[in-house]
Amino acid sequence: MTRVFSGVKPTGHLTLGNYLGAVRRWAEVDQHRTDALFCVVDLHALTVDHDPARVRRLSRQAATLLLASGLDPELCTVFVQSHVDEHARLSYLLECVATDGEARRMIQYKEKAARERERGGSVRLSLLTYPVLMAADILAYGADEVPVGDDQTQHVELTRDLAVRFNQRYGQTFVVPRATPPKVGARVMNLQDPTSKMGKTDDVGPGIVYLLDEPDVVRKKVMRAVTDSGRDVVYDREERPGLANLLEILAACTGGAPEDLSGVYESYGALKKDTAEAVVEVLRPVQEKHKELCADPSYVEGVLRLGAEKAREMARPRVDEAYRAIGLLAG
Ligand code: TYM
């Protein structure tokens, strides 16, 4: 059976981008047709300045939102990365296979490191090695597919390179995975700055729709989205990025293609109104379920405890094998 692995990082509240680019498909498709693991990758949240209490809170919230989005512990494994030691164990071995040049070429590293330096801060070493830990997340489970948004495909490419290199040097150990981004919604852009991704930790708050935003807040954010000075509602990602973003969000929410919506709307206002309502409707069941789950935190804790046990059992043999293959004495 195909094995799937993916994760979310608890560095901020989950966004519409996380949902349309990744989480919704995990729940609607991946968990039903594959042997799937979904992880709150909390170790990754320590790669930038962080507040310990906030990371704990966001990790719990992310896990609750994954379940609220429809992940079913009967169908898939939901767990927290730091509960399974194999991730960090394997990450070190992969650091011995990756090169520093490779890590420095990662776009997200370059962007985040530059932003940190601009602020006068220092860059944590773990920010550089982050994609190697991500490779360990994936390779420890022998995942064939990694359902992620566009922004993570470069990291999955690195994961492939590391798997191939390890296998060539030390013997067949890892499955070579591939990224499986969605057809629509793979790169939801910030509503206030449609040339940059809608990210959890961005400064431009009004351009980000969070999964837990109240309906009226969602409406306000979508109605105020930056578009351009044209009048016709056509889909053109290069020339009309703000408009294209709205058309993509609407298409992703209603299950269509943005190209098919080109020319359908007479005005920006009408498009924004329909988009806002479509987003509200997509988020409604998630928010309702989230409220229910918050009333029963011990259920979520139980799911995570069991998930970690299952994940540990799955990862351990392959990571042990990698330790032996690379030349370490069996303990
Ligand atoms: P993270 O937490 O930034 O995002 C979680 C998932 O959401 C997708 N995503 C988006 N998709 C479309 N439009 C957007 N604006 C948008 N923003 C985020 C991401 O592509 C991702 O699929 N490094 C990863 C977490 C990770 C991981 C892994 C993923 C760690 N280890 C192993 C897969 C496999 C990250 O920071 O995702």
Short mmCIF file of C-alpha atoms and ligand atoms in Angstrom, two decimals:
data_model
loop_
_atom_site.label_atom_id
_atom_site.label_comp_id
_atom_site.label_asym_id
_atom_site.label_seq_id
_atom_site.Cartn_x
_atom_site.Cartn_y
_atom_site.Cartn_z
CA MET A 1 0.00 0.00 0.00
CA THR A 2 1.21 3.50 -0.78
CA ARG A 3 2.63 5.22 2.28
CA VAL A 4 2.04 8.94 2.76
CA PHE A 5 3.72 11.32 5.19
CA SER A 6 3.09 15.02 5.71
CA GLY A 7 3.17 17.60 8.45
CA VAL A 8 2.40 21.09 9.71
CA LYS A 9 4.70 23.28 11.73
CA PRO A 10 3.22 24.95 14.84
CA THR A 11 4.79 28.37 14.28
CA GLY A 12 1.45 30.17 14.01
CA HIS A 13 -2.27 29.60 13.65
CA LEU A 14 -3.14 27.40 10.67
CA THR A 15 -4.23 29.30 7.57
CA LEU A 16 -6.45 28.82 4.57
CA GLY A 17 -3.21 28.17 2.65
CA ASN A 18 -2.37 25.21 4.90
CA TYR A 19 -5.88 23.90 4.48
CA LEU A 20 -6.29 24.23 0.70
CA GLY A 21 -2.67 23.37 -0.07
CA ALA A 22 -2.40 20.36 2.21
CA VAL A 23 -4.69 19.44 5.09
CA ARG A 24 -8.00 19.22 3.23
CA ARG A 25 -6.60 16.68 0.78
CA TRP A 26 -5.08 14.63 3.60
CA ALA A 27 -8.56 14.26 5.05
CA GLU A 28 -10.60 13.94 1.87
CA VAL A 29 -8.28 11.79 -0.22
CA ASP A 30 -5.00 10.57 1.24
CA GLN A 31 -6.19 8.93 4.44
CA HIS A 32 -8.76 6.90 2.49
CA ARG A 33 -6.51 5.49 -0.21
CA THR A 34 -3.14 5.14 1.50
CA ASP A 35 -1.38 4.19 4.70
CA ALA A 36 -0.92 7.75 5.92
CA LEU A 37 0.87 9.55 8.74
CA PHE A 38 0.24 13.20 9.60
CA CYS A 39 2.44 14.98 12.04
CA VAL A 40 2.60 18.20 14.02
CA VAL A 41 6.27 18.89 13.41
CA ASP A 42 7.05 20.75 16.61
CA LEU A 43 10.85 20.40 16.42
CA HIS A 44 10.70 22.54 13.28
CA ALA A 45 9.04 25.32 15.27
CA LEU A 46 12.25 25.73 17.28
CA THR A 47 14.27 26.86 14.26
CA VAL A 48 13.22 30.50 14.70
CA ASP A 49 12.78 32.72 17.74
CA HIS A 50 10.08 31.04 19.82
CA ASP A 51 8.14 31.27 23.03
CA PRO A 52 7.97 27.80 24.67
CA ALA A 53 4.43 28.22 26.01
CA ARG A 54 3.20 29.41 22.63
CA VAL A 55 4.75 26.47 20.78
CA ARG A 56 3.05 24.09 23.21
CA ARG A 57 -0.28 25.85 22.74
CA LEU A 58 0.01 25.94 18.97
CA SER A 59 1.04 22.28 18.82
CA ARG A 60 -2.10 21.28 20.70
CA GLN A 61 -4.19 23.56 18.54
CA ALA A 62 -2.68 22.23 15.30
CA ALA A 63 -3.35 18.64 16.34
CA THR A 64 -6.94 19.54 17.26
CA LEU A 65 -7.41 21.30 13.92
CA LEU A 66 -6.08 18.31 11.98
CA LEU A 67 -8.72 16.15 13.64
CA ALA A 68 -11.35 18.86 13.15
CA SER A 69 -10.46 18.90 9.45
CA GLY A 70 -11.49 15.27 9.25
CA LEU A 71 -8.36 13.22 9.92
CA ASP A 72 -9.66 10.01 11.43
CA PRO A 73 -7.34 8.11 13.78
CA GLU A 74 -9.04 4.90 12.62
CA LEU A 75 -7.79 5.59 9.11
CA CYS A 76 -4.44 7.31 9.60
CA THR A 77 -1.77 8.02 12.20
CA VAL A 78 -1.78 11.48 13.78
CA PHE A 79 1.09 12.36 16.12
CA VAL A 80 3.59 14.92 17.35
CA GLN A 81 7.13 14.77 15.94
CA SER A 82 9.00 15.21 19.24
CA HIS A 83 7.19 12.20 20.69
CA VAL A 84 9.08 9.95 18.29
CA ASP A 85 12.87 10.01 18.76
CA GLU A 86 13.52 8.45 15.37
CA HIS A 87 13.17 11.79 13.58
CA ALA A 88 16.10 13.37 15.38
CA ARG A 89 18.09 10.13 15.30
CA LEU A 90 17.82 9.88 11.55
CA SER A 91 18.31 13.57 10.98
CA TYR A 92 21.89 13.34 12.24
CA LEU A 93 22.74 10.54 9.83
CA LEU A 94 21.30 12.54 6.96
CA GLU A 95 23.39 15.54 7.99
CA CYS A 96 26.33 13.27 7.31
CA VAL A 97 25.02 12.70 3.79
CA ALA A 98 23.87 16.24 2.90
CA THR A 99 26.30 19.05 2.08
CA ASP A 100 26.22 22.53 3.54
CA GLY A 101 26.01 23.95 0.00
CA GLU A 102 22.82 22.00 -0.59
CA ALA A 103 21.27 23.30 2.60
CA ARG A 104 22.28 26.89 1.83
CA ARG A 105 20.59 26.71 -1.56
CA MET A 106 17.13 26.17 -0.05
CA ILE A 107 14.90 29.13 -0.90
CA GLN A 108 13.11 29.11 2.46
CA TYR A 109 16.43 29.16 4.30
CA LYS A 110 17.68 32.08 2.21
CA GLU A 111 14.47 34.07 2.72
CA LYS A 112 14.08 33.39 6.43
CA ALA A 113 17.77 33.91 7.20
CA ALA A 114 17.78 37.21 5.29
CA ARG A 115 14.68 38.40 7.17
CA GLU A 116 16.22 37.45 10.49
CA ARG A 117 19.46 39.28 9.69
CA GLU A 118 17.53 42.35 8.54
CA ARG A 119 15.90 42.44 11.96
CA GLY A 120 19.37 42.36 13.49
CA GLY A 121 18.83 38.88 14.90
CA SER A 122 20.98 35.80 14.58
CA VAL A 123 20.16 32.75 12.50
CA ARG A 124 19.81 29.46 14.35
CA LEU A 125 21.91 26.62 12.97
CA SER A 126 18.76 24.50 13.01
CA LEU A 127 17.23 26.80 10.38
CA LEU A 128 19.96 25.66 8.01
CA THR A 129 19.58 21.97 8.88
CA TYR A 130 15.77 22.13 8.92
CA PRO A 131 15.26 20.51 5.48
CA VAL A 132 17.46 17.62 6.57
CA LEU A 133 15.19 17.03 9.57
CA MET A 134 12.26 17.23 7.17
CA ALA A 135 13.94 14.59 4.99
CA ALA A 136 14.30 12.42 8.10
CA ASP A 137 10.57 12.87 8.84
CA ILE A 138 9.74 11.48 5.44
CA LEU A 139 12.43 8.82 4.99
CA ALA A 140 11.99 7.27 8.45
CA TYR A 141 8.58 6.00 7.35
CA GLY A 142 9.43 4.91 3.83
CA ALA A 143 6.85 7.35 2.48
CA ASP A 144 6.17 7.16 -1.26
CA GLU A 145 4.16 10.37 -1.44
CA VAL A 146 4.40 13.69 0.35
CA PRO A 147 1.26 15.82 -0.12
CA VAL A 148 2.46 19.41 0.33
CA GLY A 149 1.90 22.86 -1.12
CA ASP A 150 4.27 24.32 -3.71
CA ASP A 151 6.53 25.98 -1.15
CA GLN A 152 7.71 22.60 0.17
CA THR A 153 8.53 20.89 -3.11
CA GLN A 154 12.17 22.01 -3.05
CA HIS A 155 12.58 20.35 0.35
CA VAL A 156 11.07 17.15 -1.00
CA GLU A 157 13.53 17.30 -3.92
CA LEU A 158 16.37 17.49 -1.41
CA THR A 159 14.83 14.53 0.42
CA ARG A 160 14.91 12.54 -2.82
CA ASP A 161 18.55 13.44 -3.43
CA LEU A 162 19.52 12.38 0.09
CA ALA A 163 17.65 9.08 -0.19
CA VAL A 164 19.29 8.25 -3.51
CA ARG A 165 22.76 9.21 -2.23
CA PHE A 166 22.38 7.22 0.99
CA ASN A 167 21.17 4.17 -0.92
CA GLN A 168 24.07 4.40 -3.40
CA ARG A 169 26.71 4.78 -0.71
CA TYR A 170 25.45 2.48 2.01
CA GLY A 171 23.01 0.09 0.39
CA GLN A 172 19.30 0.16 -0.36
CA THR A 173 17.66 1.60 2.78
CA PHE A 174 15.21 4.36 1.84
CA VAL A 175 12.22 4.71 -0.43
CA VAL A 176 12.64 7.70 -2.78
CA PRO A 177 9.51 9.84 -2.19
CA ARG A 178 7.79 12.36 -4.41
CA ALA A 179 5.88 15.55 -3.66
CA THR A 180 2.20 15.50 -4.61
CA PRO A 181 0.96 19.13 -4.60
CA PRO A 182 -2.75 19.73 -5.31
CA LYS A 183 -3.87 20.85 -8.79
CA VAL A 184 -5.59 23.94 -7.40
CA GLY A 185 -4.62 25.73 -4.19
CA ALA A 186 -0.96 24.70 -4.13
CA ARG A 187 0.09 28.29 -3.52
CA VAL A 188 -2.51 30.49 -1.85
CA MET A 189 -1.21 34.05 -1.77
CA ASN A 190 -1.51 36.78 0.86
CA LEU A 191 -4.70 38.76 0.17
CA GLN A 192 -2.90 42.05 0.86
CA ASP A 193 0.23 41.15 -1.07
CA PRO A 194 -0.64 38.64 -3.77
CA THR A 195 2.99 38.27 -4.82
CA SER A 196 3.87 36.56 -1.54
CA LYS A 197 2.58 33.33 -0.03
CA MET A 198 -0.11 33.37 2.64
CA GLY A 199 2.11 32.25 5.51
CA LYS A 200 1.30 31.62 9.19
CA THR A 201 3.92 33.96 10.51
CA ASP A 202 3.74 36.81 8.03
CA ASP A 203 3.47 40.34 9.27
CA VAL A 204 0.59 41.27 6.96
CA GLY A 205 -2.22 39.94 9.19
CA PRO A 206 -5.22 41.30 7.26
CA GLY A 207 -4.07 39.33 4.20
CA ILE A 208 -4.15 36.00 6.00
CA VAL A 209 -7.31 33.96 6.55
CA TYR A 210 -6.93 31.73 9.59
CA LEU A 211 -8.92 28.52 9.93
CA LEU A 212 -10.43 29.80 13.15
CA ASP A 213 -11.38 33.26 11.86
CA GLU A 214 -15.04 34.10 12.51
CA PRO A 215 -17.20 34.28 9.34
CA ASP A 216 -17.40 38.08 9.49
CA VAL A 217 -13.65 38.38 9.81
CA VAL A 218 -13.22 36.11 6.78
CA ARG A 219 -15.70 38.21 4.79
CA LYS A 220 -13.91 41.42 5.70
CA LYS A 221 -10.49 40.06 4.75
CA VAL A 222 -11.67 38.72 1.40
CA MET A 223 -13.70 41.85 0.52
CA ARG A 224 -10.60 43.98 1.23
CA ALA A 225 -8.27 41.81 -0.84
CA VAL A 226 -5.91 43.78 -3.06
CA THR A 227 -6.75 43.38 -6.73
CA ASP A 228 -5.68 45.70 -9.56
CA SER A 229 -7.03 48.52 -11.64
CA GLY A 230 -8.44 46.37 -14.49
CA ARG A 231 -12.18 45.81 -14.84
CA ASP A 232 -12.67 42.42 -16.48
CA VAL A 233 -12.42 39.35 -14.28
CA VAL A 234 -9.95 37.13 -16.14
CA TYR A 235 -7.48 34.54 -14.87
CA ASP A 236 -3.91 35.67 -15.44
CA ARG A 237 -1.45 34.72 -12.75
CA GLU A 238 1.44 36.83 -14.07
CA GLU A 239 -0.37 40.06 -14.92
CA ARG A 240 -3.27 39.94 -12.42
CA PRO A 241 -1.95 38.12 -9.35
CA GLY A 242 -4.55 39.46 -6.87
CA LEU A 243 -7.45 38.48 -9.05
CA ALA A 244 -5.88 35.12 -9.91
CA ASN A 245 -5.49 34.39 -6.21
CA LEU A 246 -9.20 35.01 -5.56
CA LEU A 247 -10.18 32.87 -8.54
CA GLU A 248 -7.93 30.08 -7.31
CA ILE A 249 -9.31 30.25 -3.78
CA LEU A 250 -12.86 30.16 -5.11
CA ALA A 251 -12.05 27.27 -7.43
CA ALA A 252 -10.29 25.35 -4.66
CA CYS A 253 -13.25 25.87 -2.32
CA THR A 254 -15.89 24.88 -4.85
CA GLY A 255 -13.98 22.10 -6.56
CA GLY A 256 -13.54 23.74 -9.97
CA ALA A 257 -10.69 25.14 -12.04
CA PRO A 258 -9.76 28.85 -11.96
CA GLU A 259 -9.55 28.98 -15.76
CA ASP A 260 -13.23 28.03 -15.96
CA LEU A 261 -14.15 31.00 -13.77
CA SER A 262 -12.40 33.43 -16.13
CA GLY A 263 -15.01 35.72 -17.68
CA VAL A 264 -17.84 34.43 -15.47
CA TYR A 265 -17.92 37.49 -13.20
CA GLU A 266 -18.99 40.98 -14.19
CA SER A 267 -17.29 42.73 -11.31
CA TYR A 268 -14.59 42.30 -8.69
CA GLY A 269 -17.20 42.88 -5.99
CA ALA A 270 -19.31 39.91 -7.10
CA LEU A 271 -16.25 37.66 -7.27
CA LYS A 272 -15.13 38.73 -3.81
CA LYS A 273 -18.57 38.13 -2.36
CA ASP A 274 -18.78 34.59 -3.76
CA THR A 275 -15.22 33.84 -2.70
CA ALA A 276 -15.86 35.05 0.84
CA GLU A 277 -18.99 32.89 1.14
CA ALA A 278 -17.22 29.86 -0.33
CA VAL A 279 -14.41 30.21 2.21
CA VAL A 280 -16.87 30.65 5.08
CA GLU A 281 -18.68 27.46 4.01
CA VAL A 282 -15.46 25.47 3.72
CA LEU A 283 -14.34 26.56 7.19
CA ARG A 284 -17.70 26.14 8.92
CA PRO A 285 -17.58 22.36 9.57
CA VAL A 286 -13.92 22.56 10.62
CA GLN A 287 -14.71 25.27 13.16
CA GLU A 288 -17.73 23.39 14.50
CA LYS A 289 -15.75 20.20 14.98
CA HIS A 290 -12.88 22.17 16.50
CA LYS A 291 -15.22 23.57 19.13
CA GLU A 292 -16.44 20.05 19.99
CA LEU A 293 -12.91 18.69 20.26
CA CYS A 294 -11.78 21.56 22.48
CA ALA A 295 -14.40 20.46 24.97
CA ASP A 296 -12.68 17.07 25.17
CA PRO A 297 -8.90 17.63 25.33
CA SER A 298 -8.28 14.16 26.75
CA TYR A 299 -9.57 12.66 23.49
CA VAL A 300 -6.99 14.60 21.47
CA GLU A 301 -4.23 13.64 23.93
CA GLY A 302 -5.22 9.98 23.63
CA VAL A 303 -5.10 10.14 19.83
CA LEU A 304 -1.61 11.66 19.95
CA ARG A 305 -0.33 9.12 22.47
CA LEU A 306 -1.54 6.20 20.39
CA GLY A 307 -0.35 7.86 17.18
CA ALA A 308 3.17 8.25 18.59
CA GLU A 309 3.26 4.58 19.58
CA LYS A 310 2.24 3.48 16.12
CA ALA A 311 4.66 5.90 14.44
CA ARG A 312 7.56 4.73 16.63
CA GLU A 313 6.94 1.14 15.65
CA MET A 314 6.89 2.06 11.98
CA ALA A 315 10.01 4.22 12.03
CA ARG A 316 12.29 2.29 14.36
CA PRO A 317 13.30 -0.68 12.13
CA ARG A 318 14.24 1.52 9.17
CA VAL A 319 16.21 3.98 11.27
CA ASP A 320 18.02 1.10 13.01
CA GLU A 321 18.84 -0.31 9.60
CA ALA A 322 20.24 3.06 8.49
CA TYR A 323 22.45 3.17 11.62
CA ARG A 324 23.92 -0.21 10.76
CA ALA A 325 24.24 0.56 7.04
CA ILE A 326 26.23 3.75 7.65
CA GLY A 327 28.78 1.95 9.82
CA LEU A 328 27.61 2.20 13.42
CA LEU A 329 27.86 -0.83 15.68
CA ALA A 330 24.55 -2.41 16.55
CA GLY A 331 23.71 -1.68 20.20
P1 TYM B 1 4.00 24.46 6.93
O1 TYM B 1 3.64 24.23 8.35
O2 TYM B 1 4.57 25.77 6.55
O3 TYM B 1 2.76 24.18 6.03
C1 TYM B 1 1.98 22.99 6.13
C2 TYM B 1 1.49 22.60 4.75
O4 TYM B 1 0.71 23.67 4.20
C3 TYM B 1 1.23 24.04 2.92
N1 TYM B 1 1.08 25.48 2.76
C4 TYM B 1 0.47 26.07 1.73
N2 TYM B 1 -0.14 25.57 0.64
C5 TYM B 1 -0.69 26.45 -0.22
N3 TYM B 1 -0.66 27.79 -0.04
C6 TYM B 1 -0.06 28.34 1.03
N4 TYM B 1 -0.07 29.65 1.21
C7 TYM B 1 0.53 27.47 1.99
N5 TYM B 1 1.18 27.67 3.16
C8 TYM B 1 1.52 26.45 3.61
C9 TYM B 1 2.69 23.64 2.96
O5 TYM B 1 3.20 23.46 1.66
C10 TYM B 1 2.64 22.36 3.76
O6 TYM B 1 2.30 21.28 2.92
N6 TYM B 1 8.38 22.12 6.35
C11 TYM B 1 6.94 21.94 6.39
C12 TYM B 1 6.49 20.99 7.47
C13 TYM B 1 7.16 19.66 7.41
C14 TYM B 1 6.82 18.61 6.52
C15 TYM B 1 7.69 17.54 6.88
C16 TYM B 1 5.92 18.50 5.47
C17 TYM B 1 8.13 19.22 8.23
N7 TYM B 1 8.46 17.94 7.89
C18 TYM B 1 7.64 16.34 6.17
C19 TYM B 1 5.88 17.28 4.78
C20 TYM B 1 6.74 16.23 5.13
C21 TYM B 1 6.29 23.27 6.69
O7 TYM B 1 6.92 24.19 7.16
O8 TYM B 1 4.97 23.29 6.45
#
